[in-house]
Structure formats: C-alpha cells, structure tokens
Amino acid sequence: MELKEKLIIITGGCQGLGRAMAEYLAGKGANLALLDLNQEKLDQAVAACEALGVKARAYLCNVANEEQVVDTVSKVAEDFGAIHGLVNNAGILRDGLLVKVKDGEMTKLSLAQWQAVIDVNLTGVFLCTREVAAKMIEQKSQGAIINISSISRAGNIGQTNYSAAKAGVAAATVTWARELARYGIRVAGVAPGFIETEMTGSMRPEALDKMTSAIPLKRMGRPDEIAHSVAYILENDYFSGRILELDGAMRI
Ligand code: NAD
C-alpha cells in the first residue's frame, strides 16, 4: 500500500512508540487519526504530524471502552472518509509476581492488576480491530491492521497479565488475518523487544541495566526502528498473519 494520503489510525498515539509511528508515517505522506487519553499530548502529536504537511486529528478515546471505540471510529470515518489502516499500539504495564514472599510476608497479583492490563492490551485491541474492520468493509476500503505485541508474549517473570495479553494479541492477529483477507484487509503484528520509551523509562534502573546486557546487540531499540517496521508492514501487500520480531536478537 502506498501511504501517501492514506488514513491510518494509531491508538496510544500521543507518546512513545505511537507518536514515533505517527511522525514516521506522516513523513511518508499518510494522514493520521491519533487516539489516546491525554488531550494536551495528543494536540502536540497532531501538531508534529501537521508540520510534516499531512492532515492529522486527535481523538480522546479509551480503547477499553466499547461505546467510546464505536463512537470514535464513526467520528474518524466522518472526518476523513476511507480508513486504510489501524495500529493497535495503546498499552499499559501493571507488573507483579503472581505470588511473592518477602520477609515472611506473602503478596499476590491482584485481580485489578490482571484485569486492567487485559482490558487495555487485549480487549482494547479486539474492540478497535472489530470496529475498524467493520468500517473498512462497509467502505470497501482495503489496507492493513497492525497489532503491537511484545517479546514478553512468550512469558516473562513479573508479567503474567502483560504476557497473557500480548500472546492473545499474537493469536488474534493470525485469526483476523485469515478472516479478513477476503475483504482485502491484512492483519499483522510487531513484537518489540526493549525499546527506549516512557514505558521502559518507568522501569527500575537495575532491571533496565540487566535487560540491556542480555540483548545481543547490547542496546535497546529506538522508537523510530519500530515505526520503520510498522511502515514496512503497511507498505508490503504480502505481509499478513505474521508477527515481526524486532528485539536485537533477544528472545525470551
Ligand atoms: P507508552 O506508555 O509510552 O505509551 C502508551 C500510550 O498508550 C500512552 O500514550 C497511553 O496514554 C496510551 N494508552 C494507555 N491506555 C490507553 C487506553 N485505555 N486508551 C487509549 N490509550 C491508552 O508505551 P510505549 O512504550 O510507547 O508502548 C506502546 C506499545 O508498545 C504498547 O502496546 C506496549 O505494550 C508495546 N511495547 C513496548 C515496548 C517497549 O519497550 N517500550 C516493548 C514491547 C511492546
């Protein structure tokens, strides 16, 4: 797909990887609809895209809220017309061991921690994909949907909730690629390793150092390197149903 003047929706588009993707795709001439929870940061991201000469709009939308997702996708279609792509990028962390015993005291991963991550990282991806796919089919618009999974989908200590959600996203990617191919919609994923963003910036420095030294390329990835992969998938019309792993050769 040639990206010039195509409309791509990015969830979690106001910071981190989402914002890097927005600017990268804007640089290729794509118009952007950015969904996130923070109006001020959304406005800054929109301005950065517009400065690259494309149309961009901000939408306050919680991807885990069905009504908001349904309304927002309709609004995007009213504002821009045909939708050609979606990047399901919004995500959160609520790390914790399943059961932890320290100084004789036991703590458990709470149901709230589990549910918050499943709601955003898995249910949010389902809701956005369902609504965007339905709209694209209605519009007879072809394109691609990209889900941001993670290296942690293979299972990672302290990430029961996150790993489960990211594995679910990877499995759903294959399912949706098979189901939606008949409508000319490709579905694929990117599984980043450790990338320099606010999300990893919030990790404990010791944990971050340990992680970096375990990466064969001995550095974290950069947001523009993930954005590059997203652009590649959008542009390559034969890429579907697969997860592109971008992790500096580090595999959990
Ligand atoms: P980030 O925290 O910097 O950005 C995530 C964005 O998602 C934020 O702008 C946040 O406001 C938004 N968001 C969170 N909950 C939302 C909701 N309910 N509705 C709408 N927006 C919501 O994180 P990031 O590092 O840029 O991560 C982006 C994606 O990449 C996530 O799915 C994350 O799991 C994945 N990922 C990141 C890394 C990494 O190393 N940074 C590695 C693997 C996967």
GROMACS .gro file of C-alpha atoms and ligand atoms in nm:
model
  296
    1MET     CA    1   0.000   0.000   0.000
    2GLU     CA    2   0.131   0.340  -0.096
    3LEU     CA    3   0.097   0.550   0.222
    4LYS     CA    4   0.058   0.892   0.066
    5GLU     CA    5  -0.284   1.039   0.159
    6LYS     CA    6  -0.399   0.715   0.323
    7LEU     CA    7  -0.568   0.742   0.661
    8ILE     CA    8  -0.404   0.546   0.941
    9ILE     CA    9  -0.546   0.529   1.296
   10ILE     CA   10  -0.295   0.489   1.578
   11THR     CA   11  -0.410   0.409   1.931
   12GLY     CA   12  -0.190   0.535   2.212
   13GLY     CA   13  -0.067   0.783   1.953
   14CYS     CA   14   0.030   1.073   2.179
   15GLN     CA   15   0.364   0.949   2.316
   16GLY     CA   16   0.628   0.679   2.296
   17LEU     CA   17   0.607   0.431   2.010
   18GLY     CA   18   0.267   0.558   1.895
   19ARG     CA   19   0.392   0.911   1.849
   20ALA     CA   20   0.707   0.788   1.673
   21MET     CA   21   0.489   0.587   1.434
   22ALA     CA   22   0.264   0.888   1.372
   23GLU     CA   23   0.556   1.109   1.274
   24TYR     CA   24   0.722   0.836   1.068
   25LEU     CA   25   0.404   0.767   0.871
   26ALA     CA   26   0.335   1.142   0.836
   27GLY     CA   27   0.683   1.166   0.683
   28LYS     CA   28   0.561   0.922   0.419
   29GLY     CA   29   0.254   1.137   0.349
   30ALA     CA   30  -0.008   0.943   0.547
   31ASN     CA   31  -0.291   1.125   0.724
   32LEU     CA   32  -0.332   1.032   1.089
   33ALA     CA   33  -0.610   0.985   1.342
   34LEU     CA   34  -0.449   0.964   1.685
   35LEU     CA   35  -0.642   0.810   1.975
   36ASP     CA   36  -0.528   0.848   2.334
   37LEU     CA   37  -0.625   0.967   2.683
   38ASN     CA   38  -0.434   1.296   2.712
   39GLN     CA   39  -0.564   1.593   2.512
   40GLU     CA   40  -0.256   1.811   2.558
   41LYS     CA   41  -0.011   1.544   2.443
   42LEU     CA   42  -0.246   1.449   2.158
   43ASP     CA   43  -0.251   1.810   2.041
   44GLN     CA   44   0.130   1.818   2.043
   45ALA     CA   45   0.147   1.495   1.840
   46VAL     CA   46  -0.108   1.627   1.590
   47ALA     CA   47   0.090   1.950   1.550
   48ALA     CA   48   0.409   1.750   1.488
   49CYS     CA   49   0.234   1.550   1.213
   50GLU     CA   50   0.078   1.859   1.057
   51ALA     CA   51   0.420   2.023   1.048
   52LEU     CA   52   0.517   1.741   0.810
   53GLY     CA   53   0.241   1.853   0.572
   54VAL     CA   54  -0.033   1.596   0.634
   55LYS     CA   55  -0.381   1.605   0.791
   56ALA     CA   56  -0.397   1.482   1.148
   57ARG     CA   57  -0.666   1.483   1.418
   58ALA     CA   58  -0.679   1.396   1.785
   59TYR     CA   59  -0.947   1.180   1.946
   60LEU     CA   60  -0.981   1.127   2.320
   61CYS     CA   61  -1.072   0.761   2.344
   62ASN     CA   62  -1.024   0.485   2.599
   63VAL     CA   63  -0.968   0.176   2.384
   64ALA     CA   64  -1.107  -0.048   2.659
   65ASN     CA   65  -1.446   0.128   2.648
   66GLU     CA   66  -1.674  -0.023   2.383
   67GLU     CA   67  -1.900   0.280   2.345
   68GLN     CA   68  -1.606   0.518   2.308
   69VAL     CA   69  -1.439   0.298   2.048
   70VAL     CA   70  -1.760   0.261   1.843
   71ASP     CA   71  -1.822   0.639   1.853
   72THR     CA   72  -1.461   0.730   1.779
   73VAL     CA   73  -1.427   0.504   1.475
   74SER     CA   74  -1.751   0.652   1.334
   75LYS     CA   75  -1.622   1.002   1.401
   76VAL     CA   76  -1.291   0.926   1.227
   77ALA     CA   77  -1.482   0.797   0.921
   78GLU     CA   78  -1.698   1.114   0.920
   79ASP     CA   79  -1.389   1.335   0.945
   80PHE     CA   80  -1.163   1.158   0.695
   81GLY     CA   81  -1.375   0.921   0.482
   82ALA     CA   82  -1.198   0.596   0.393
   83ILE     CA   83  -0.986   0.429   0.660
   84HIS     CA   84  -0.683   0.234   0.530
   85GLY     CA   85  -0.501   0.125   0.841
   86LEU     CA   86  -0.504   0.081   1.217
   87VAL     CA   87  -0.214   0.037   1.456
   88ASN     CA   88  -0.326  -0.113   1.788
   89ASN     CA   89  -0.047   0.035   1.995
   90ALA     CA   90  -0.210   0.158   2.321
   91GLY     CA   91  -0.084  -0.047   2.610
   92ILE     CA   92  -0.013  -0.043   2.983
   93LEU     CA   93   0.200  -0.232   3.235
   94ARG     CA   94   0.091  -0.341   3.585
   95ASP     CA   95   0.380  -0.576   3.664
   96GLY     CA   96   0.395  -0.802   3.965
   97LEU     CA   97   0.483  -1.159   4.060
   98LEU     CA   98   0.190  -1.400   4.076
   99VAL     CA   99   0.277  -1.472   4.436
  100LYS     CA  100   0.560  -1.302   4.622
  101VAL     CA  101   0.705  -1.390   4.958
  102LYS     CA  102   0.933  -1.131   5.114
  103ASP     CA  103   1.041  -1.123   5.479
  104GLY     CA  104   0.789  -1.396   5.552
  105GLU     CA  105   0.503  -1.193   5.405
  106MET     CA  106   0.302  -1.306   5.107
  107THR     CA  107   0.153  -1.075   4.844
  108LYS     CA  108  -0.049  -1.176   4.538
  109LEU     CA  109  -0.100  -1.023   4.196
  110SER     CA  110  -0.437  -0.854   4.235
  111LEU     CA  111  -0.735  -0.920   4.012
  112ALA     CA  112  -0.741  -0.544   3.944
  113GLN     CA  113  -0.380  -0.558   3.812
  114TRP     CA  114  -0.468  -0.856   3.593
  115GLN     CA  115  -0.791  -0.705   3.463
  116ALA     CA  116  -0.653  -0.356   3.389
  117VAL     CA  117  -0.390  -0.498   3.155
  118ILE     CA  118  -0.627  -0.745   2.989
  119ASP     CA  119  -0.883  -0.465   2.938
  120VAL     CA  120  -0.644  -0.227   2.759
  121ASN     CA  121  -0.390  -0.459   2.596
  122LEU     CA  122  -0.626  -0.734   2.478
  123THR     CA  123  -0.990  -0.618   2.490
  124GLY     CA  124  -0.887  -0.277   2.354
  125VAL     CA  125  -0.719  -0.443   2.056
  126PHE     CA  126  -1.029  -0.657   1.996
  127LEU     CA  127  -1.267  -0.359   2.011
  128CYS     CA  128  -1.060  -0.133   1.785
  129THR     CA  129  -0.995  -0.407   1.531
  130ARG     CA  130  -1.362  -0.509   1.523
  131GLU     CA  131  -1.486  -0.153   1.470
  132VAL     CA  132  -1.221  -0.053   1.217
  133ALA     CA  133  -1.255  -0.378   1.020
  134ALA     CA  134  -1.635  -0.337   1.009
  135LYS     CA  135  -1.599   0.022   0.890
  136MET     CA  136  -1.339  -0.070   0.626
  137ILE     CA  137  -1.563  -0.348   0.493
  138GLU     CA  138  -1.860  -0.107   0.484
  139GLN     CA  139  -1.644   0.149   0.300
  140LYS     CA  140  -1.496  -0.120   0.069
  141SER     CA  141  -1.162   0.015   0.179
  142GLN     CA  142  -0.855  -0.207   0.171
  143GLY     CA  143  -0.548  -0.185   0.392
  144ALA     CA  144  -0.384  -0.328   0.699
  145ILE     CA  145  -0.426  -0.362   1.074
  146ILE     CA  146  -0.114  -0.394   1.288
  147ASN     CA  147  -0.116  -0.514   1.646
  148ILE     CA  148   0.172  -0.430   1.877
  149SER     CA  149   0.251  -0.748   2.069
  150SER     CA  150   0.575  -0.792   2.265
  151ILE     CA  151   0.871  -1.019   2.317
  152SER     CA  152   0.701  -1.089   2.653
  153ARG     CA  153   0.430  -1.288   2.478
  154ALA     CA  154   0.649  -1.594   2.528
  155GLY     CA  155   0.617  -1.548   2.905
  156ASN     CA  156   0.815  -1.318   3.131
  157ILE     CA  157   0.869  -1.308   3.505
  158GLY     CA  158   0.650  -1.045   3.672
  159GLN     CA  159   0.429  -1.008   3.368
  160THR     CA  160   0.153  -1.270   3.397
  161ASN     CA  161  -0.108  -1.017   3.282
  162TYR     CA  162   0.101  -0.848   3.012
  163SER     CA  163   0.236  -1.174   2.865
  164ALA     CA  164  -0.114  -1.323   2.852
  165ALA     CA  165  -0.250  -1.016   2.675
  166LYS     CA  166   0.038  -0.996   2.427
  167ALA     CA  167   0.014  -1.370   2.348
  168GLY     CA  168  -0.360  -1.322   2.297
  169VAL     CA  169  -0.294  -1.035   2.059
  170ALA     CA  170  -0.048  -1.250   1.860
  171ALA     CA  171  -0.301  -1.534   1.829
  172ALA     CA  172  -0.583  -1.296   1.736
  173THR     CA  173  -0.358  -1.147   1.467
  174VAL     CA  174  -0.339  -1.482   1.286
  175THR     CA  175  -0.713  -1.539   1.327
  176TRP     CA  176  -0.808  -1.197   1.193
  177ALA     CA  177  -0.560  -1.220   0.904
  178ARG     CA  178  -0.737  -1.537   0.793
  179GLU     CA  179  -1.087  -1.398   0.847
  180LEU     CA  180  -1.036  -1.057   0.690
  181ALA     CA  181  -0.819  -1.149   0.389
  182ARG     CA  182  -1.132  -1.190   0.175
  183TYR     CA  183  -1.207  -0.819   0.226
  184GLY     CA  184  -0.859  -0.709   0.126
  185ILE     CA  185  -0.760  -0.637   0.485
  186ARG     CA  186  -0.424  -0.769   0.605
  187VAL     CA  187  -0.358  -0.814   0.975
  188ALA     CA  188  -0.008  -0.848   1.118
  189GLY     CA  189   0.187  -0.777   1.432
  190VAL     CA  190   0.510  -0.634   1.561
  191ALA     CA  191   0.668  -0.781   1.874
  192PRO     CA  192   0.920  -0.529   2.004
  193GLY     CA  193   1.191  -0.621   2.248
  194PHE     CA  194   1.306  -0.345   2.481
  195ILE     CA  195   1.262  -0.001   2.331
  196GLU     CA  196   1.353   0.339   2.474
  197THR     CA  197   1.020   0.498   2.571
  198GLU     CA  198   0.839   0.636   2.876
  199MET     CA  199   0.717   0.280   2.940
  200THR     CA  200   1.066   0.134   2.979
  201GLY     CA  201   1.180   0.461   3.140
  202SER     CA  202   0.948   0.377   3.429
  203MET     CA  203   1.136   0.051   3.498
  204ARG     CA  204   1.383   0.028   3.787
  205PRO     CA  205   1.735   0.123   3.662
  206GLU     CA  206   1.882  -0.209   3.788
  207ALA     CA  207   1.618  -0.404   3.595
  208LEU     CA  208   1.683  -0.192   3.287
  209ASP     CA  209   2.063  -0.249   3.301
  210LYS     CA  210   2.015  -0.623   3.345
  211MET     CA  211   1.780  -0.629   3.050
  212THR     CA  212   2.010  -0.430   2.821
  213SER     CA  213   2.311  -0.652   2.894
  214ALA     CA  214   2.103  -0.954   2.788
  215ILE     CA  215   2.034  -0.809   2.443
  216PRO     CA  216   2.286  -0.950   2.190
  217LEU     CA  217   2.301  -0.610   2.012
  218LYS     CA  218   2.377  -0.456   2.358
  219ARG     CA  219   2.132  -0.170   2.328
  220MET     CA  220   1.762  -0.102   2.348
  221GLY     CA  221   1.572  -0.043   2.027
  222ARG     CA  222   1.468   0.305   1.920
  223PRO     CA  223   1.105   0.408   1.863
  224ASP     CA  224   1.185   0.502   1.501
  225GLU     CA  225   1.304   0.143   1.443
  226ILE     CA  226   0.960   0.013   1.549
  227ALA     CA  227   0.793   0.282   1.336
  228HIS     CA  228   1.002   0.164   1.040
  229SER     CA  229   0.864  -0.190   1.085
  230VAL     CA  230   0.507  -0.062   1.104
  231ALA     CA  231   0.559   0.130   0.779
  232TYR     CA  232   0.711  -0.180   0.618
  233ILE     CA  233   0.406  -0.392   0.706
  234LEU     CA  234   0.163  -0.125   0.586
  235GLU     CA  235   0.353  -0.093   0.257
  236ASN     CA  236   0.419  -0.461   0.188
  237ASP     CA  237   0.097  -0.611   0.045
  238TYR     CA  238   0.213  -0.971   0.100
  239PHE     CA  239   0.281  -0.939   0.473
  240SER     CA  240  -0.012  -1.079   0.672
  241GLY     CA  241  -0.087  -1.314   0.960
  242ARG     CA  242   0.266  -1.295   1.099
  243ILE     CA  243   0.439  -1.121   1.385
  244LEU     CA  244   0.757  -0.932   1.303
  245GLU     CA  245   1.002  -0.967   1.592
  246LEU     CA  246   1.219  -0.662   1.650
  247ASP     CA  247   1.431  -0.727   1.953
  248GLY     CA  248   1.804  -0.703   1.874
  249ALA     CA  249   1.821  -1.086   1.871
  250MET     CA  250   1.695  -1.112   2.227
  251ARG     CA  251   1.432  -1.379   2.259
  252ILE     CA  252   1.285  -1.463   2.598
  253NAD     P1  253   0.386   0.439   2.647
  253NAD     O1  254   0.335   0.417   2.786
  253NAD     O2  255   0.496   0.536   2.627
  253NAD     O3  256   0.265   0.478   2.552
  253NAD     C1  257   0.143   0.407   2.555
  253NAD     C2  258   0.034   0.502   2.515
  253NAD     O4  259  -0.090   0.431   2.523
  253NAD     C3  260   0.023   0.623   2.608
  253NAD     O5  261   0.016   0.742   2.534
  253NAD     C4  262  -0.105   0.596   2.686
  253NAD     O6  263  -0.174   0.714   2.726
  253NAD     C5  264  -0.184   0.517   2.585
  253NAD     N1  265  -0.291   0.441   2.648
  253NAD     C6  266  -0.281   0.365   2.760
  253NAD     N2  267  -0.400   0.316   2.793
  253NAD     C7  268  -0.489   0.361   2.699
  253NAD     C8  269  -0.627   0.344   2.679
  253NAD     N3  270  -0.702   0.271   2.765
  253NAD     N4  271  -0.686   0.404   2.573
  253NAD     C9  272  -0.612   0.480   2.489
  253NAD     N5  273  -0.480   0.500   2.503
  253NAD    C10  274  -0.419   0.441   2.608
  253NAD     O7  275   0.426   0.295   2.593
  253NAD     P2  276   0.516   0.254   2.466
  253NAD     O8  277   0.645   0.204   2.517
  253NAD     O9  278   0.513   0.358   2.361
  253NAD    O10  279   0.433   0.125   2.419
  253NAD    C11  280   0.347   0.124   2.308
  253NAD    C12  281   0.308  -0.019   2.279
  253NAD    O11  282   0.424  -0.097   2.255
  253NAD    C13  283   0.237  -0.088   2.396
  253NAD    O12  284   0.136  -0.174   2.346
  253NAD    C14  285   0.346  -0.170   2.461
  253NAD    O13  286   0.297  -0.281   2.531
  253NAD    C15  287   0.426  -0.211   2.339
  253NAD     N6  288   0.564  -0.247   2.367
  253NAD    C16  289   0.654  -0.158   2.416
  253NAD    C17  290   0.783  -0.197   2.441
  253NAD    C18  291   0.887  -0.102   2.492
  253NAD    O14  292   0.998  -0.146   2.519
  253NAD     N7  293   0.858   0.027   2.505
  253NAD    C19  294   0.820  -0.330   2.417
  253NAD    C20  295   0.728  -0.420   2.368
  253NAD    C21  296   0.599  -0.377   2.343
   0.00000   0.00000   0.00000
